[in-house]
């Protein structure tokens, strides 16, 4: 299996969007069309095949630096103020990514994608994941060593009636909105040691970050 990052409007992104639509329709009777900035996509390794294999699981990434994130609609404030109130921590919006449109055709692949997503978000320079999760997903996160900090219920009344109706029975799962602090994932990173092989690795660091750590 391989896990890739697919950027908007690429063929892999479109395949992942189709997967998310199909899975949410089957699971909840929902009619949603996710449009994240990127998808994390898990698929079988296809070797030298010209066309990538069809995705088995996906998770959408939307970055919060210059736009309101969907999950913020459930909050009375922006994610920065919500995190300050709940965690006592100052949050830089540029370091927040929303994860949504989590979908899988195979439970084992979905669990692997859940395990890999915080690691990929961390590699992208993020400090917090904002997400809306169902009761069953909270249990899966806990078993995987991923600490989810709830802010409160995801109330469909925060959406327009038409928009809420498009989610079918999703809100019957009593979803919660909250964050995953990526600096609190010691167990996840420990368990992931030796688990993944990374190809085409390139690390970038801004001059500002270098200057800030020069004296450490």
PDB file of C-alpha atoms in Angstrom:
ATOM      1  CA  UNK A   1       0.000   0.000   0.000  1.00  0.00           C
ATOM      2  CA  UNK A   2       1.137   3.555  -0.652  1.00  0.00           C
ATOM      3  CA  UNK A   3      -0.061   6.864   0.768  1.00  0.00           C
ATOM      4  CA  UNK A   4       0.174   9.986  -1.386  1.00  0.00           C
ATOM      5  CA  UNK A   5      -0.744  13.653  -1.188  1.00  0.00           C
ATOM      6  CA  UNK A   6      -3.076  14.677  -4.032  1.00  0.00           C
ATOM      7  CA  UNK A   7      -3.495  18.373  -4.812  1.00  0.00           C
ATOM      8  CA  UNK A   8      -6.745  19.972  -5.957  1.00  0.00           C
ATOM      9  CA  UNK A   9      -8.000  19.182  -9.456  1.00  0.00           C
ATOM     10  CA  UNK A  10      -5.424  16.451 -10.129  1.00  0.00           C
ATOM     11  CA  UNK A  11      -6.754  13.059 -11.201  1.00  0.00           C
ATOM     12  CA  UNK A  12      -5.886  11.568  -7.805  1.00  0.00           C
ATOM     13  CA  UNK A  13      -7.759  14.399  -6.038  1.00  0.00           C
ATOM     14  CA  UNK A  14     -10.815  13.828  -8.226  1.00  0.00           C
ATOM     15  CA  UNK A  15     -10.712  10.078  -7.533  1.00  0.00           C
ATOM     16  CA  UNK A  16     -10.546  10.765  -3.792  1.00  0.00           C
ATOM     17  CA  UNK A  17     -13.446  13.231  -3.963  1.00  0.00           C
ATOM     18  CA  UNK A  18     -15.529  10.591  -5.753  1.00  0.00           C
ATOM     19  CA  UNK A  19     -14.613   8.036  -3.089  1.00  0.00           C
ATOM     20  CA  UNK A  20     -15.656  10.383  -0.275  1.00  0.00           C
ATOM     21  CA  UNK A  21     -18.983  11.158  -1.963  1.00  0.00           C
ATOM     22  CA  UNK A  22     -19.736   7.466  -2.487  1.00  0.00           C
ATOM     23  CA  UNK A  23     -18.802   6.404   1.043  1.00  0.00           C
ATOM     24  CA  UNK A  24     -20.804   9.186   2.715  1.00  0.00           C
ATOM     25  CA  UNK A  25     -23.795   8.400   0.496  1.00  0.00           C
ATOM     26  CA  UNK A  26     -23.649   4.718   1.424  1.00  0.00           C
ATOM     27  CA  UNK A  27     -23.004   5.268   5.137  1.00  0.00           C
ATOM     28  CA  UNK A  28     -25.339   8.186   5.855  1.00  0.00           C
ATOM     29  CA  UNK A  29     -27.465   8.784   2.776  1.00  0.00           C
ATOM     30  CA  UNK A  30     -25.518  12.036   2.420  1.00  0.00           C
ATOM     31  CA  UNK A  31     -25.157  14.129  -0.722  1.00  0.00           C
ATOM     32  CA  UNK A  32     -21.957  16.073  -0.138  1.00  0.00           C
ATOM     33  CA  UNK A  33     -19.183  17.245  -2.463  1.00  0.00           C
ATOM     34  CA  UNK A  34     -15.967  17.807  -0.493  1.00  0.00           C
ATOM     35  CA  UNK A  35     -13.465  20.288  -1.933  1.00  0.00           C
ATOM     36  CA  UNK A  36     -10.422  20.317   0.352  1.00  0.00           C
ATOM     37  CA  UNK A  37      -7.132  21.866  -0.678  1.00  0.00           C
ATOM     38  CA  UNK A  38      -5.547  18.401  -0.843  1.00  0.00           C
ATOM     39  CA  UNK A  39      -6.370  14.780  -0.138  1.00  0.00           C
ATOM     40  CA  UNK A  40      -4.223  12.220   1.602  1.00  0.00           C
ATOM     41  CA  UNK A  41      -4.887   9.112  -0.486  1.00  0.00           C
ATOM     42  CA  UNK A  42      -4.201   5.472   0.382  1.00  0.00           C
ATOM     43  CA  UNK A  43      -4.122   3.045  -2.525  1.00  0.00           C
ATOM     44  CA  UNK A  44      -2.561  -0.314  -3.433  1.00  0.00           C
ATOM     45  CA  UNK A  45       0.982  -0.106  -4.742  1.00  0.00           C
ATOM     46  CA  UNK A  46       0.632  -0.561  -8.513  1.00  0.00           C
ATOM     47  CA  UNK A  47       4.255  -0.947  -9.473  1.00  0.00           C
ATOM     48  CA  UNK A  48       4.941   0.284 -12.996  1.00  0.00           C
ATOM     49  CA  UNK A  49       1.292   0.710 -13.997  1.00  0.00           C
ATOM     50  CA  UNK A  50       0.640   3.838 -16.077  1.00  0.00           C
ATOM     51  CA  UNK A  51      -2.460   4.830 -14.122  1.00  0.00           C
ATOM     52  CA  UNK A  52      -2.489   4.810 -10.294  1.00  0.00           C
ATOM     53  CA  UNK A  53      -4.672   2.196  -8.647  1.00  0.00           C
ATOM     54  CA  UNK A  54      -8.073   3.350  -7.414  1.00  0.00           C
ATOM     55  CA  UNK A  55      -7.993   4.831  -3.898  1.00  0.00           C
ATOM     56  CA  UNK A  56      -9.096   2.705  -0.961  1.00  0.00           C
ATOM     57  CA  UNK A  57      -9.194   5.527   1.596  1.00  0.00           C
ATOM     58  CA  UNK A  58      -8.813   9.288   1.721  1.00  0.00           C
ATOM     59  CA  UNK A  59      -8.769  12.253   4.084  1.00  0.00           C
ATOM     60  CA  UNK A  60      -9.153  15.875   3.014  1.00  0.00           C
ATOM     61  CA  UNK A  61      -6.795  18.642   4.137  1.00  0.00           C
ATOM     62  CA  UNK A  62      -7.885  22.290   4.193  1.00  0.00           C
ATOM     63  CA  UNK A  63      -5.499  24.931   5.478  1.00  0.00           C
ATOM     64  CA  UNK A  64      -6.816  27.713   7.669  1.00  0.00           C
ATOM     65  CA  UNK A  65      -4.427  30.566   6.985  1.00  0.00           C
ATOM     66  CA  UNK A  66      -6.729  32.599   4.733  1.00  0.00           C
ATOM     67  CA  UNK A  67     -10.214  31.085   4.990  1.00  0.00           C
ATOM     68  CA  UNK A  68     -12.829  29.993   7.483  1.00  0.00           C
ATOM     69  CA  UNK A  69     -12.730  26.260   8.076  1.00  0.00           C
ATOM     70  CA  UNK A  70     -15.951  24.270   7.858  1.00  0.00           C
ATOM     71  CA  UNK A  71     -15.702  22.944  11.429  1.00  0.00           C
ATOM     72  CA  UNK A  72     -15.429  26.502  12.780  1.00  0.00           C
ATOM     73  CA  UNK A  73     -19.104  26.931  11.949  1.00  0.00           C
ATOM     74  CA  UNK A  74     -19.877  24.794  14.997  1.00  0.00           C
ATOM     75  CA  UNK A  75     -17.892  27.129  17.272  1.00  0.00           C
ATOM     76  CA  UNK A  76     -18.852  30.451  18.828  1.00  0.00           C
ATOM     77  CA  UNK A  77     -15.358  31.760  18.052  1.00  0.00           C
ATOM     78  CA  UNK A  78     -12.509  31.013  15.679  1.00  0.00           C
ATOM     79  CA  UNK A  79     -10.320  27.991  16.314  1.00  0.00           C
ATOM     80  CA  UNK A  80      -7.637  30.223  17.859  1.00  0.00           C
ATOM     81  CA  UNK A  81      -9.922  31.494  20.646  1.00  0.00           C
ATOM     82  CA  UNK A  82     -11.491  28.064  21.150  1.00  0.00           C
ATOM     83  CA  UNK A  83      -8.063  26.497  21.616  1.00  0.00           C
ATOM     84  CA  UNK A  84      -6.979  29.262  23.973  1.00  0.00           C
ATOM     85  CA  UNK A  85     -10.066  28.715  26.132  1.00  0.00           C
ATOM     86  CA  UNK A  86      -9.807  24.902  26.130  1.00  0.00           C
ATOM     87  CA  UNK A  87      -6.052  24.356  26.101  1.00  0.00           C
ATOM     88  CA  UNK A  88      -4.657  27.633  27.395  1.00  0.00           C
ATOM     89  CA  UNK A  89      -2.456  27.708  24.303  1.00  0.00           C
ATOM     90  CA  UNK A  90      -1.947  30.413  21.704  1.00  0.00           C
ATOM     91  CA  UNK A  91      -2.605  29.005  18.250  1.00  0.00           C
ATOM     92  CA  UNK A  92      -1.220  30.401  15.005  1.00  0.00           C
ATOM     93  CA  UNK A  93      -3.935  29.975  12.397  1.00  0.00           C
ATOM     94  CA  UNK A  94      -1.312  29.304   9.756  1.00  0.00           C
ATOM     95  CA  UNK A  95      -0.407  26.142  11.681  1.00  0.00           C
ATOM     96  CA  UNK A  96      -3.938  24.703  11.693  1.00  0.00           C
ATOM     97  CA  UNK A  97      -5.205  22.227   9.117  1.00  0.00           C
ATOM     98  CA  UNK A  98      -8.723  20.876   8.988  1.00  0.00           C
ATOM     99  CA  UNK A  99      -9.071  17.168   8.270  1.00  0.00           C
ATOM    100  CA  UNK A 100     -12.405  16.072   6.848  1.00  0.00           C
ATOM    101  CA  UNK A 101     -13.973  13.859   4.188  1.00  0.00           C
ATOM    102  CA  UNK A 102     -12.417  10.805   5.840  1.00  0.00           C
ATOM    103  CA  UNK A 103     -13.613   7.810   3.851  1.00  0.00           C
ATOM    104  CA  UNK A 104     -12.534   4.222   3.298  1.00  0.00           C
ATOM    105  CA  UNK A 105     -13.589   1.135   1.388  1.00  0.00           C
ATOM    106  CA  UNK A 106     -11.622  -1.150   3.707  1.00  0.00           C
ATOM    107  CA  UNK A 107     -11.461  -0.774   7.495  1.00  0.00           C
ATOM    108  CA  UNK A 108      -7.817  -1.815   7.829  1.00  0.00           C
ATOM    109  CA  UNK A 109      -6.728   0.728   5.207  1.00  0.00           C
ATOM    110  CA  UNK A 110      -8.815   3.404   6.906  1.00  0.00           C
ATOM    111  CA  UNK A 111      -7.063   2.746  10.212  1.00  0.00           C
ATOM    112  CA  UNK A 112      -3.673   3.019   8.523  1.00  0.00           C
ATOM    113  CA  UNK A 113      -4.673   6.323   6.954  1.00  0.00           C
ATOM    114  CA  UNK A 114      -5.852   7.621  10.338  1.00  0.00           C
ATOM    115  CA  UNK A 115      -2.487   6.657  11.813  1.00  0.00           C
ATOM    116  CA  UNK A 116      -0.543   8.360   9.019  1.00  0.00           C
ATOM    117  CA  UNK A 117      -2.567  11.583   8.778  1.00  0.00           C
ATOM    118  CA  UNK A 118      -1.168  13.369  11.879  1.00  0.00           C
ATOM    119  CA  UNK A 119       2.357  12.427  10.816  1.00  0.00           C
ATOM    120  CA  UNK A 120       1.794  13.914   7.364  1.00  0.00           C
ATOM    121  CA  UNK A 121       0.202  17.037   8.875  1.00  0.00           C
ATOM    122  CA  UNK A 122       3.233  17.419  11.157  1.00  0.00           C
ATOM    123  CA  UNK A 123       5.551  17.056   8.141  1.00  0.00           C
ATOM    124  CA  UNK A 124       3.580  19.854   6.447  1.00  0.00           C
ATOM    125  CA  UNK A 125       4.447  22.209   9.305  1.00  0.00           C
ATOM    126  CA  UNK A 126       1.109  22.039  11.088  1.00  0.00           C
ATOM    127  CA  UNK A 127       0.681  22.151  14.868  1.00  0.00           C
ATOM    128  CA  UNK A 128      -3.039  21.381  15.207  1.00  0.00           C
ATOM    129  CA  UNK A 129      -5.621  19.359  13.323  1.00  0.00           C
ATOM    130  CA  UNK A 130      -9.157  20.745  13.508  1.00  0.00           C
ATOM    131  CA  UNK A 131     -11.743  18.052  12.875  1.00  0.00           C
ATOM    132  CA  UNK A 132     -15.300  16.910  13.432  1.00  0.00           C
ATOM    133  CA  UNK A 133     -15.463  13.268  14.499  1.00  0.00           C
ATOM    134  CA  UNK A 134     -18.148  10.713  15.300  1.00  0.00           C
ATOM    135  CA  UNK A 135     -18.282   8.642  18.478  1.00  0.00           C
ATOM    136  CA  UNK A 136     -16.811   5.591  16.746  1.00  0.00           C
ATOM    137  CA  UNK A 137     -13.970   7.636  15.260  1.00  0.00           C
ATOM    138  CA  UNK A 138     -13.107   9.065  18.689  1.00  0.00           C
ATOM    139  CA  UNK A 139     -12.705   5.474  19.911  1.00  0.00           C
ATOM    140  CA  UNK A 140     -10.469   4.639  16.941  1.00  0.00           C
ATOM    141  CA  UNK A 141      -8.320   7.724  17.542  1.00  0.00           C
ATOM    142  CA  UNK A 142      -7.860   6.777  21.188  1.00  0.00           C
ATOM    143  CA  UNK A 143      -6.847   3.218  20.322  1.00  0.00           C
ATOM    144  CA  UNK A 144      -4.341   4.561  17.810  1.00  0.00           C
ATOM    145  CA  UNK A 145      -2.695   6.870  20.342  1.00  0.00           C
ATOM    146  CA  UNK A 146      -4.127  10.068  18.869  1.00  0.00           C
ATOM    147  CA  UNK A 147      -5.330  12.554  21.477  1.00  0.00           C
ATOM    148  CA  UNK A 148      -8.519  14.356  20.425  1.00  0.00           C
ATOM    149  CA  UNK A 149      -9.505  17.385  22.522  1.00  0.00           C
ATOM    150  CA  UNK A 150     -13.239  18.111  22.118  1.00  0.00           C
ATOM    151  CA  UNK A 151     -14.552  21.662  22.033  1.00  0.00           C
ATOM    152  CA  UNK A 152     -18.218  20.683  21.915  1.00  0.00           C
ATOM    153  CA  UNK A 153     -20.938  19.075  19.806  1.00  0.00           C
ATOM    154  CA  UNK A 154     -21.168  19.634  16.071  1.00  0.00           C
ATOM    155  CA  UNK A 155     -24.713  20.975  16.019  1.00  0.00           C
ATOM    156  CA  UNK A 156     -26.410  20.756  12.596  1.00  0.00           C
ATOM    157  CA  UNK A 157     -28.513  23.786  13.549  1.00  0.00           C
ATOM    158  CA  UNK A 158     -25.383  25.831  12.851  1.00  0.00           C
ATOM    159  CA  UNK A 159     -25.936  25.019   9.169  1.00  0.00           C
ATOM    160  CA  UNK A 160     -28.776  26.065   6.920  1.00  0.00           C
ATOM    161  CA  UNK A 161     -31.673  23.547   6.840  1.00  0.00           C
ATOM    162  CA  UNK A 162     -30.876  22.601   3.249  1.00  0.00           C
ATOM    163  CA  UNK A 163     -27.197  22.077   4.003  1.00  0.00           C
ATOM    164  CA  UNK A 164     -27.888  20.017   7.129  1.00  0.00           C
ATOM    165  CA  UNK A 165     -30.321  17.832   5.174  1.00  0.00           C
ATOM    166  CA  UNK A 166     -27.600  16.987   2.644  1.00  0.00           C
ATOM    167  CA  UNK A 167     -25.655  15.231   5.418  1.00  0.00           C
ATOM    168  CA  UNK A 168     -28.342  12.568   5.761  1.00  0.00           C
ATOM    169  CA  UNK A 169     -28.033  10.649   9.047  1.00  0.00           C
ATOM    170  CA  UNK A 170     -24.472  11.829   9.782  1.00  0.00           C
ATOM    171  CA  UNK A 171     -25.521  13.955  12.752  1.00  0.00           C
ATOM    172  CA  UNK A 172     -27.227  10.946  14.340  1.00  0.00           C
ATOM    173  CA  UNK A 173     -23.669   9.817  15.168  1.00  0.00           C
ATOM    174  CA  UNK A 174     -23.382  12.725  17.667  1.00  0.00           C
ATOM    175  CA  UNK A 175     -20.185  14.189  16.179  1.00  0.00           C
ATOM    176  CA  UNK A 176     -17.893  16.408  18.222  1.00  0.00           C
ATOM    177  CA  UNK A 177     -15.705  19.241  16.989  1.00  0.00           C
ATOM    178  CA  UNK A 178     -12.234  19.678  18.439  1.00  0.00           C
ATOM    179  CA  UNK A 179      -8.515  19.555  17.784  1.00  0.00           C
ATOM    180  CA  UNK A 180      -5.653  17.098  17.754  1.00  0.00           C
ATOM    181  CA  UNK A 181      -2.513  18.800  19.138  1.00  0.00           C
ATOM    182  CA  UNK A 182       0.378  17.404  17.124  1.00  0.00           C
ATOM    183  CA  UNK A 183       2.848  18.037  19.950  1.00  0.00           C
ATOM    184  CA  UNK A 184       1.047  15.424  22.081  1.00  0.00           C
ATOM    185  CA  UNK A 185       1.486  12.373  19.879  1.00  0.00           C
ATOM    186  CA  UNK A 186       4.507  10.704  21.498  1.00  0.00           C
ATOM    187  CA  UNK A 187       2.915   7.249  21.421  1.00  0.00           C
ATOM    188  CA  UNK A 188       1.831   7.574  17.788  1.00  0.00           C
ATOM    189  CA  UNK A 189       5.298   8.621  16.639  1.00  0.00           C
ATOM    190  CA  UNK A 190       6.905   5.871  18.734  1.00  0.00           C
ATOM    191  CA  UNK A 191       4.633   3.217  17.233  1.00  0.00           C
ATOM    192  CA  UNK A 192       5.291   4.574  13.722  1.00  0.00           C
ATOM    193  CA  UNK A 193       9.071   4.204  14.007  1.00  0.00           C
ATOM    194  CA  UNK A 194      10.179   1.891  11.201  1.00  0.00           C
ATOM    195  CA  UNK A 195       6.630   1.579   9.866  1.00  0.00           C
ATOM    196  CA  UNK A 196       6.900   3.829   6.805  1.00  0.00           C
ATOM    197  CA  UNK A 197       9.370   4.368   3.992  1.00  0.00           C
ATOM    198  CA  UNK A 198       9.301   7.877   2.512  1.00  0.00           C
ATOM    199  CA  UNK A 199      10.132   8.631  -1.125  1.00  0.00           C
ATOM    200  CA  UNK A 200      10.852  12.000  -2.753  1.00  0.00           C
ATOM    201  CA  UNK A 201      11.512  13.622   0.614  1.00  0.00           C
ATOM    202  CA  UNK A 202      12.204  17.349   0.697  1.00  0.00           C
ATOM    203  CA  UNK A 203      12.274  19.403   3.891  1.00  0.00           C
ATOM    204  CA  UNK A 204      11.831  23.174   3.751  1.00  0.00           C
ATOM    205  CA  UNK A 205      12.333  25.642   6.592  1.00  0.00           C
ATOM    206  CA  UNK A 206      11.794  29.377   6.450  1.00  0.00           C
ATOM    207  CA  UNK A 207      14.551  31.847   7.236  1.00  0.00           C
ATOM    208  CA  UNK A 208      12.394  33.135  10.102  1.00  0.00           C
ATOM    209  CA  UNK A 209      12.244  29.694  11.718  1.00  0.00           C
ATOM    210  CA  UNK A 210      15.997  29.235  11.334  1.00  0.00           C
ATOM    211  CA  UNK A 211      16.649  32.604  12.968  1.00  0.00           C
ATOM    212  CA  UNK A 212      14.246  31.816  15.788  1.00  0.00           C
ATOM    213  CA  UNK A 213      16.069  28.608  16.688  1.00  0.00           C
ATOM    214  CA  UNK A 214      19.623  29.780  16.055  1.00  0.00           C
ATOM    215  CA  UNK A 215      20.357  30.288  19.713  1.00  0.00           C
ATOM    216  CA  UNK A 216      18.996  26.939  20.912  1.00  0.00           C
TER     217      UNK A 216
END
